[in-house]
XYZ file of C-alpha atoms in Angstrom:
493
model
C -116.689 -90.916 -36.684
C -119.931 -92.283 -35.358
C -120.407 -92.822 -31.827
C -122.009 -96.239 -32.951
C -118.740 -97.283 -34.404
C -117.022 -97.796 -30.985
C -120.340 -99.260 -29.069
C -121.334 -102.734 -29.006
C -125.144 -102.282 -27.848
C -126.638 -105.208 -26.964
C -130.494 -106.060 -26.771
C -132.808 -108.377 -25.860
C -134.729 -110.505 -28.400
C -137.984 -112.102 -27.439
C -137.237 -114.161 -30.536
C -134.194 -115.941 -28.443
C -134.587 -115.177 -25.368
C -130.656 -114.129 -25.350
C -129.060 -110.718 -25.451
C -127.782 -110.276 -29.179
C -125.315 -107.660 -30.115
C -127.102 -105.608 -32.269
C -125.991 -105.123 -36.307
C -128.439 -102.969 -38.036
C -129.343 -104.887 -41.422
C -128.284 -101.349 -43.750
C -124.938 -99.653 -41.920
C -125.910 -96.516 -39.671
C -129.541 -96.823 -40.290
C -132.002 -98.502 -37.653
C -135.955 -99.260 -38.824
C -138.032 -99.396 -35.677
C -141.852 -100.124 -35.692
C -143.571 -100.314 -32.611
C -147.322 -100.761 -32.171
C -148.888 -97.847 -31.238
C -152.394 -97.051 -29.490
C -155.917 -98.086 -30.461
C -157.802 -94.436 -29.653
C -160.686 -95.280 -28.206
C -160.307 -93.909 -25.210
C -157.605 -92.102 -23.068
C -154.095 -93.239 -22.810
C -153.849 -95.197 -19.758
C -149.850 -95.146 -17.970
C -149.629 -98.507 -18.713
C -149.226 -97.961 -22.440
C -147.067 -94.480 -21.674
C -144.765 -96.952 -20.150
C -144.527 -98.771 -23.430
C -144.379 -95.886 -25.495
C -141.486 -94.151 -23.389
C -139.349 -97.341 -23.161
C -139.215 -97.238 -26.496
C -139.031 -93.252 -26.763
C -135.644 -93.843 -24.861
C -134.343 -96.475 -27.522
C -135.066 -94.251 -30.129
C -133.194 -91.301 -28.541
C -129.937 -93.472 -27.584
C -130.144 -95.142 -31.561
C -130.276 -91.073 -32.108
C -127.569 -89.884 -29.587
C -124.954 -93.001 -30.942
C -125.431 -91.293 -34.407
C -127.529 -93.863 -36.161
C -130.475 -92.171 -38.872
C -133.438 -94.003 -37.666
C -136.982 -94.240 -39.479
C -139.257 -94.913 -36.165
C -142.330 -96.449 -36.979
C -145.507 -96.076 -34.398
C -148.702 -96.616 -36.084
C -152.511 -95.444 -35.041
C -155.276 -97.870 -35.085
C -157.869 -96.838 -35.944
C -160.016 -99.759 -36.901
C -160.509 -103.408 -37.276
C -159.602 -103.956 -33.337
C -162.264 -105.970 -31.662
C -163.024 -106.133 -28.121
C -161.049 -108.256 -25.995
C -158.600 -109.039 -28.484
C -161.022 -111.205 -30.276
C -162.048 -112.445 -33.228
C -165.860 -111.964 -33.062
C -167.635 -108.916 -31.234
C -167.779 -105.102 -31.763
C -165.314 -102.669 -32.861
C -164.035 -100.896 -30.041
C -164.088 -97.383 -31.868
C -167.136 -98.223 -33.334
C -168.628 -99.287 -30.145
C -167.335 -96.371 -28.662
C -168.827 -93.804 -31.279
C -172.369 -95.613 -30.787
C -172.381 -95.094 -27.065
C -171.673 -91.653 -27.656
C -173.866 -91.026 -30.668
C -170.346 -89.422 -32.965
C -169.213 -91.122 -35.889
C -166.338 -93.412 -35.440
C -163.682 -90.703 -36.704
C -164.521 -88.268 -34.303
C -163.888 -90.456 -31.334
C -160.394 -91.580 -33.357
C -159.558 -87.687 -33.475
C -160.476 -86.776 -29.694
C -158.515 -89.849 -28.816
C -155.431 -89.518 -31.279
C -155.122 -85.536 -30.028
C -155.529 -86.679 -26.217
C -152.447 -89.299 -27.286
C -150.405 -86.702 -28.587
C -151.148 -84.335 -26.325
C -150.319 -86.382 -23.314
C -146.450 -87.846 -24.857
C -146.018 -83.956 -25.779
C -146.222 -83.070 -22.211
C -143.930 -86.044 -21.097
C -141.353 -84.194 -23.751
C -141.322 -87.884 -26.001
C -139.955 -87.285 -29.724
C -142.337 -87.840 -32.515
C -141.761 -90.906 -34.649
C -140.598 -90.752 -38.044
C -143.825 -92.107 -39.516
C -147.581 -92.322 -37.848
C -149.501 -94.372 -40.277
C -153.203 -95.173 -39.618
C -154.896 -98.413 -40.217
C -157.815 -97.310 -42.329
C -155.248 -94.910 -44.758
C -153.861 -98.855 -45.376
C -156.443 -101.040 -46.541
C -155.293 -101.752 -49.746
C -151.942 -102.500 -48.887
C -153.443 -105.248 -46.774
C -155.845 -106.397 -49.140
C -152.797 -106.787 -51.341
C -151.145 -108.727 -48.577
C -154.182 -111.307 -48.227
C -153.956 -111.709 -51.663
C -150.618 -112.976 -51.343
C -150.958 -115.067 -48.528
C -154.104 -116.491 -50.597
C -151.930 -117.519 -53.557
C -149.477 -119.039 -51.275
C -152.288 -121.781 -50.077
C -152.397 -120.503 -46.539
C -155.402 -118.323 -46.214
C -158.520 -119.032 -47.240
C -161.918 -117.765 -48.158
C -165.286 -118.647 -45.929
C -168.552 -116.600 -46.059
C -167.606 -112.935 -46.935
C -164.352 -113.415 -44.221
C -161.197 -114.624 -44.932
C -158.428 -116.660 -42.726
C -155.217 -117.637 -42.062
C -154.569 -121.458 -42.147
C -152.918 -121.795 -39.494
C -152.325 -125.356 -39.109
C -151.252 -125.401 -42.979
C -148.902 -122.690 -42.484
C -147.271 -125.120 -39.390
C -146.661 -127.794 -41.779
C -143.886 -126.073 -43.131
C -143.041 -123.618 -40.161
C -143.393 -122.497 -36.569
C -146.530 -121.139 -35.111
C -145.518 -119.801 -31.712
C -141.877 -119.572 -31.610
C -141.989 -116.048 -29.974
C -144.628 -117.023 -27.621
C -143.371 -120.295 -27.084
C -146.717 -121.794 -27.551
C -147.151 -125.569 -29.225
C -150.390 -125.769 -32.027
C -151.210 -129.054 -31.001
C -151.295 -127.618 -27.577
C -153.834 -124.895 -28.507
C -155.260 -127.515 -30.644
C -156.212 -129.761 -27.830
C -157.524 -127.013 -25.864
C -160.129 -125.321 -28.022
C -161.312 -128.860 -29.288
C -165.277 -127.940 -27.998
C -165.131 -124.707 -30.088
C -164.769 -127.062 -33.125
C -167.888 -125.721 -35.530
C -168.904 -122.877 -33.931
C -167.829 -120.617 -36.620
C -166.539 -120.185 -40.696
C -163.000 -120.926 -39.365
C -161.219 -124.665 -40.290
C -159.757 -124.674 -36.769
C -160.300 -122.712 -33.777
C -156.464 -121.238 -33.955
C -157.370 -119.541 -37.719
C -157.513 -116.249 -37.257
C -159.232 -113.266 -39.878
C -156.902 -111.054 -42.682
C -160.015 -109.808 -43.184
C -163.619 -109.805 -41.943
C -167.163 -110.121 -43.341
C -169.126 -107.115 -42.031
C -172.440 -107.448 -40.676
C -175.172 -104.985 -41.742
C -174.976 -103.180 -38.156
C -170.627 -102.860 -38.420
C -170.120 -99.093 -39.159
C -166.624 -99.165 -40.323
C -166.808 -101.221 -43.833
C -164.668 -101.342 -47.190
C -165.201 -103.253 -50.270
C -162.893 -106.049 -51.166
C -162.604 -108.797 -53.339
C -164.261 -110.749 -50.792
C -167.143 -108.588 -50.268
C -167.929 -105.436 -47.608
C -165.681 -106.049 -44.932
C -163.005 -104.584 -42.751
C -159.724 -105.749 -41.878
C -158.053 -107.959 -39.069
C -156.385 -106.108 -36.219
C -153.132 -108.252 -36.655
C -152.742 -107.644 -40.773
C -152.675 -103.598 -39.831
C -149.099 -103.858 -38.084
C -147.883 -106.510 -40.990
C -149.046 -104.279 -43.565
C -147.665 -100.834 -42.156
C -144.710 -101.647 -41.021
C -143.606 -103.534 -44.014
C -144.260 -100.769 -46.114
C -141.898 -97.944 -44.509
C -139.269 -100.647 -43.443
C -139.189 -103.076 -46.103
C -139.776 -106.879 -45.990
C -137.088 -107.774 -43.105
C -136.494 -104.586 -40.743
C -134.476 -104.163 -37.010
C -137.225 -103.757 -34.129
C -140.118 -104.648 -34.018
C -141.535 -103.735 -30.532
C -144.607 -103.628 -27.965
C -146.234 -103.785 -24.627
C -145.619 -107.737 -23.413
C -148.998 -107.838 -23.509
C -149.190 -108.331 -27.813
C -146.849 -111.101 -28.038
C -149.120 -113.539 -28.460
C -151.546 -113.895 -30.378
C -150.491 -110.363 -31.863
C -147.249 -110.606 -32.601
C -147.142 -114.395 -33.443
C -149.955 -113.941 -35.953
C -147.774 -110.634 -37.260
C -144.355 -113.358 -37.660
C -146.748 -115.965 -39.413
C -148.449 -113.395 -42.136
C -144.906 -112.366 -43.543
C -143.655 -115.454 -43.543
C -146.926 -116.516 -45.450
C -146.936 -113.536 -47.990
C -142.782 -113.539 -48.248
C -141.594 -116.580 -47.186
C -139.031 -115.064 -44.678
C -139.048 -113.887 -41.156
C -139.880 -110.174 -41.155
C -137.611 -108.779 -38.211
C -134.573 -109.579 -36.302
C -135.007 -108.295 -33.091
C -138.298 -108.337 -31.298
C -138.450 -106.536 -27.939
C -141.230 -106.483 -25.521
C -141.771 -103.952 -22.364
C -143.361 -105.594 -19.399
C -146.305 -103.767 -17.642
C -147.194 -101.160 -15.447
C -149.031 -102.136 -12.041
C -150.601 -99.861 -9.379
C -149.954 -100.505 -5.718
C -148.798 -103.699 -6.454
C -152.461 -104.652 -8.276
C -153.085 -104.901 -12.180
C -154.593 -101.505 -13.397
C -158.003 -101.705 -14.860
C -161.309 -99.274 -14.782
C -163.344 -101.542 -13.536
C -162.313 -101.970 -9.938
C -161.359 -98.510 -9.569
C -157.596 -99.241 -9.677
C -156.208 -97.138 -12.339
C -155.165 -93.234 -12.900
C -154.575 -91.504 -15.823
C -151.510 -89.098 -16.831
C -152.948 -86.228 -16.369
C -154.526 -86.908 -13.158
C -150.684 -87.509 -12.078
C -149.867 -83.927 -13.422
C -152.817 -82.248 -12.083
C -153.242 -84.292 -8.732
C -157.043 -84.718 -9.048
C -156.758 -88.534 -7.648
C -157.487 -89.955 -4.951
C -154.568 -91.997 -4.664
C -151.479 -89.883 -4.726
C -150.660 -87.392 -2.169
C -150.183 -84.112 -4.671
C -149.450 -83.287 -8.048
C -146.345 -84.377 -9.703
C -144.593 -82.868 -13.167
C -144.682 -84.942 -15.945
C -141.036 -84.638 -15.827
C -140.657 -86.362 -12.136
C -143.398 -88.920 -14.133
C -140.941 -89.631 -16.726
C -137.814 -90.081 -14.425
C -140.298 -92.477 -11.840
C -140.676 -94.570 -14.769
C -137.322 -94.772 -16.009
C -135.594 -95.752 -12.893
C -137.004 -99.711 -13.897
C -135.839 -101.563 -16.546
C -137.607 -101.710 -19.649
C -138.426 -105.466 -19.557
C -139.297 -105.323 -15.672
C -142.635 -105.047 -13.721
C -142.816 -101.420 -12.495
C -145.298 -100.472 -9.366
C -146.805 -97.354 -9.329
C -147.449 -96.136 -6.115
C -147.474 -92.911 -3.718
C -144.047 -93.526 -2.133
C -142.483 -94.383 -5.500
C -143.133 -91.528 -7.028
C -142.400 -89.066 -3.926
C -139.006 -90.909 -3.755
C -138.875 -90.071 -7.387
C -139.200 -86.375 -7.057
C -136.573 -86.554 -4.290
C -134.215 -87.795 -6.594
C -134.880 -86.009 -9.678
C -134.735 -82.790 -7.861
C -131.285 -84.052 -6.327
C -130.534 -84.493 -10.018
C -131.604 -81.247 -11.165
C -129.748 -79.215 -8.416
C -126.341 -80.839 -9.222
C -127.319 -80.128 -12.971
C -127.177 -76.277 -11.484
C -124.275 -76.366 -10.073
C -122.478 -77.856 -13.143
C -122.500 -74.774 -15.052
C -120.686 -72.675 -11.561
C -117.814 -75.109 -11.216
C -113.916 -74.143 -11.246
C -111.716 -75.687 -13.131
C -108.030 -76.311 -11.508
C -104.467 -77.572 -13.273
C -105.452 -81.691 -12.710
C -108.304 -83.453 -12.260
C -108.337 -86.231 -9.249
C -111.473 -88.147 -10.498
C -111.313 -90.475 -13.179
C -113.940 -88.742 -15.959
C -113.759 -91.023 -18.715
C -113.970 -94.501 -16.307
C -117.142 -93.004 -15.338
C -118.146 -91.561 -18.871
C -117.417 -95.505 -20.262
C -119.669 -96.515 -17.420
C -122.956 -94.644 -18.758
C -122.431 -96.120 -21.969
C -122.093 -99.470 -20.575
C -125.247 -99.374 -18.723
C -127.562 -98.367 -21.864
C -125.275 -100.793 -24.145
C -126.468 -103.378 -21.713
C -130.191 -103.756 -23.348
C -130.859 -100.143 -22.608
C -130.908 -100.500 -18.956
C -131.609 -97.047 -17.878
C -131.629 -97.859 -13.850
C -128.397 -98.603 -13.959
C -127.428 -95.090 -15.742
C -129.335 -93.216 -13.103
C -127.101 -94.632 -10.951
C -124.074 -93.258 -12.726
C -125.532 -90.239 -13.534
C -126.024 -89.869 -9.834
C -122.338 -90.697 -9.134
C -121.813 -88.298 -12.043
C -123.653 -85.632 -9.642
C -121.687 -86.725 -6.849
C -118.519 -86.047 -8.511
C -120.260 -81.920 -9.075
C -120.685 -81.516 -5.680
C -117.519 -82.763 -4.433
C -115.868 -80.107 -6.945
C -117.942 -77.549 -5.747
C -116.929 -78.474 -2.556
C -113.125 -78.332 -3.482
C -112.593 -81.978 -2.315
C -111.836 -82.796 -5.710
C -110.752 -81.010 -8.662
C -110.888 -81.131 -12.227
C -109.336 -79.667 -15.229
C -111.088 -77.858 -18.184
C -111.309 -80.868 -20.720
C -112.307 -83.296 -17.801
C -115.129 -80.542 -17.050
C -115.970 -80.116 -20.250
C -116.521 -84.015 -20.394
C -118.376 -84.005 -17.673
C -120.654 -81.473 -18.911
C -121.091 -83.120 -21.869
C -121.768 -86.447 -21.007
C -124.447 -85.319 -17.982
C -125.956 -83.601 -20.325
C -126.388 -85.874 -23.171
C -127.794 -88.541 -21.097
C -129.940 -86.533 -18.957
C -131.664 -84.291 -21.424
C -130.929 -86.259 -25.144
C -130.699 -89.666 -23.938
C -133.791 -89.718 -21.033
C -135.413 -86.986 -22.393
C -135.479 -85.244 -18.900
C -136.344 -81.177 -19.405
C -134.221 -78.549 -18.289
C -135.881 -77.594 -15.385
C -133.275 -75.580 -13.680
C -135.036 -72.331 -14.207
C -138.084 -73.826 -13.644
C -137.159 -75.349 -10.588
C -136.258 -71.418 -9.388
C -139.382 -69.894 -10.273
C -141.098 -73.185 -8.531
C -139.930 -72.269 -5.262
C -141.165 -68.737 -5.516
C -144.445 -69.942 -6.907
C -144.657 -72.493 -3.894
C -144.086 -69.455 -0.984
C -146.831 -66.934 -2.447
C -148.792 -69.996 -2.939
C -148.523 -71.199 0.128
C -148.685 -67.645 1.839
C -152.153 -67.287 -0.122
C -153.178 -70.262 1.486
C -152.470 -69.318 4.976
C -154.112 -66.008 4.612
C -157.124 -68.152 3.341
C -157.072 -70.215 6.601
C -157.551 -67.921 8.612
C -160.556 -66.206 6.606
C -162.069 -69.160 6.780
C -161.025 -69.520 10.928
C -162.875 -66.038 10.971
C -165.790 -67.166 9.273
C -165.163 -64.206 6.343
C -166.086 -66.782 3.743
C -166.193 -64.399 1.244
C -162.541 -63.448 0.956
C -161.511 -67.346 1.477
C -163.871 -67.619 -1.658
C -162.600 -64.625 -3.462
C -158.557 -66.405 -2.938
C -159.751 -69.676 -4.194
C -161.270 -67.594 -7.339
C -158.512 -65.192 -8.377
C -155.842 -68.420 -7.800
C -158.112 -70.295 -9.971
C -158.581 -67.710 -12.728
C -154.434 -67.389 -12.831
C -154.392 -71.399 -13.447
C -153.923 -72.634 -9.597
C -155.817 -74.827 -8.247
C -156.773 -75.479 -4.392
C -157.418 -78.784 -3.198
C -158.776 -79.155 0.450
C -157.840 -82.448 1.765
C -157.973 -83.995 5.325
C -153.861 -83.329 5.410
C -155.034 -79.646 4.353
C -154.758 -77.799 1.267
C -152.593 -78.420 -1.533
C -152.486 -76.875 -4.940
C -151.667 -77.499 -8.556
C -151.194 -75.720 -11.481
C -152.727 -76.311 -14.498
């Protein structure tokens, strides 16, 4: 028996705005797409935030016994600056500012992408299809939508109609958006461009003699629009009408909406049932963004070469920061966040230590399986992995209070136990084992730390050459000194 078979998960859909109990449309198999990064530059946390909230769903569809094709493409073209419809390329852009050809800045970007979900222990998806290994399966697609009288062709581009298309259906039902709304609001961009109406957006895209990234096409050199790439892969390893279709909140509109209106123009039926949307990432309580400084990047977390967080912090205690707020709520990234963090996770791991050293007695007095049905409540409720912190904490408490011999427990109960702590922790949340880790840590930290006192005073006695010579040989073994008004603190890289 599947564990499936005696859950009823529930889950958010945008679509709604209700939690829906979820029925996968083919028995014990889930299709998931989710829309992955366009490489262009480093990973920022807000999209790692994305990318693990949906990293988590995938392991729990995984741990409840369902077979699950997980969908997360690359893109690797056709997405415009700003989100827009007219402007550069942002690979492109990026490969002419730094004089490579577009593919080499997708590469160096894809590999930082991977590297950087590899180190926060994420699963690979099932699939990783790219955008430019699926042109003509969106040519195709246009086609379609072409026949079907709501795209049309205008000057080397072609467009969705979509005012035609609302005739007959529902332009921004997921966004809750009305087209005579956006109608009356982009009236003075009326003629400005090939497009009918303002709210048309491109299938596919004329390119100008200076665009690097081209493809030929029954409608002349062009490349294709960023919204058609999702329709197009998705569709094709999940079939017309798939499960989940998910993404930061940022895509819902207009990516998402134009994503719902292209199937239902080339197929004439919805193309997913549940649409789920993570909500963003913020840093001290302030939208993240390069340009006013206020942003950090993973591995500046993991190496602590910021200027904003106090030391270094695993990309494990990362992880668990991230996962102690619900999916669909705003998370702050800050200092004291993540510190409190650590403090828990390491709480977490030493109870995990103790698990494997407990006694087992005749009875138990603690009720295992209440609590057990408790953890699977809490992710059956629309994944909500706060909440199964919290009972994996009381799950902790219940370890030490054994080891204490306040309580006891028999063999199956302990077994249980065992079981279920470590099924959520490391399966479920995708938390590493760092027991060991944690023991060799603490060593590290004392000749560390001794190496840095015998530093200090080199340094007090003005013998600057053997301060320098401990800051080399840590350095050459991977550790890192940082000298900081608070003193010095290290990392290892």
């Amino acid at each position: 028996m599947k564990l499936y078979e005696n859950q009823t998960l529930k889950i958010y859909n945008s679509l709604s705005g209700e939690k829906e109990v979820f029925k996968p449309i083919h028995e014990g198999n889930v299709g998931m797409y989710v829309c992955g990064p366009t490489v262009y530059s480093n990973v920022h946390l807000g999209n790692v935030r994305t990318f693990m909230s949906f990293d988590v769903i995938f392991r729990y569809f995984l741990h409840l016994g369902y077979k699950v094709r997980y969908v997360r493409n690359i893109t690797d073209a056709g997405h415009l600056e700003n989100d827009a419809e007219e402007g550069e390329d942002r690979i492109a852009k990026k490969a002419r500012i730094e004089q490579l050809e577009p593919m080499e800045i997708v590469q160096r970007y894809t590999v930082d992408f991977h590297t950087i979900l590899h180190k926060l222990n994420f699963l690979p998806p099932s699939i990783e299809p790219t955008a430019t290994g699926h042109i003509i399966e969106q040519q195709e697609i246009i086609k379609k939508i072409i026949d079907n009288g709501f795209a049309y062709e205008s000057n080397g581009s072609v467009y969705f109609d979509v005012v035609k298309f609302n005739e007959t259906n529902h332009y921004g039902k997921l966004s809750g958006r009305n087209i005579e709304d956006m109608i009356a609001n982009t009236r003075d961009l009326d003629g400005v461009s090939d497009k009918k109406n303002p709210q048309d957006f491109a299938l596919w895209k004329k390119a100008e003699p200076q665009h690097i990234m081209r493809w030929p096409s029954p409608w002349g050199i062009g490349f294709p629009g960023w919204h058609l790439e999702c329709t197009a892969m998705s569709t094709k390893y999940l079939g017309e009408t798939f499960d989940i279709h998910g993404g930061g909140m940022d895509l819902k509109f207009p990516h998402h909406e134009c994503e719902i209106a292209q199937n239902e123009a080339c197929t004439g039926h919805s193309p997913v049932n549940f649409w789920m949307h993570a909500n963003m990432l913020i840093l001290n309580g302030k939208k993240m963004a390069k340009s006013t400084g206020n942003y950090i990047l993973p591995n500046e977390i993991f190496s602590g070469e910021n200027e904003i967080l106090s030391k270094a912090f695993s990309p494990n205690v990362t992880r668990f920061f991230m996962l102690q707020a619900h999916y669909r709520s705003v998370l702050d990234f800050s200092n004291d966040a993540i510190v409190g963090s650590e403090k828990g996770f390491n709480r977490l791991m030493e109870g995990m230590e103790l698990l494997d050293k407990l006694k087992t007695g005749s009875s138990s007095t603690l009720d295992i399986l209440a609590w057990k049905k408790s953890c699977y409540e809490a992710m059956n409720d629309d994944f909500n992995t706060p909440i199964l912190i919290a009972q994996l904490f009381e799950g902790i408490r219940f370890v030490n209070l054994i080891n204490d011999g306040k309580e006891t427990i028999n063999e199956n109960d302990l077994n249980e136990l065992k079981a279920t702590l470590k099924g959520f922790i490391f399966d479920v949340l995708g938390i590493t084992n760092e027991q060991n880790a944690n023991d060799n840590s603490g060593k590290l930290d004392g000749v560390v730390n001794l190496m840095i006192q015998m530093r200090n005073e080199a340094r007090a006695n003005k013998d600057f050459a053997l301060s320098d010579q401990i800051r080399d040989q840590l350095l050459s073994v991977g550790i890192q000194l940082k000298d900081g008004k608070d003193g010095t603190s290290f990392s290892v890289n």
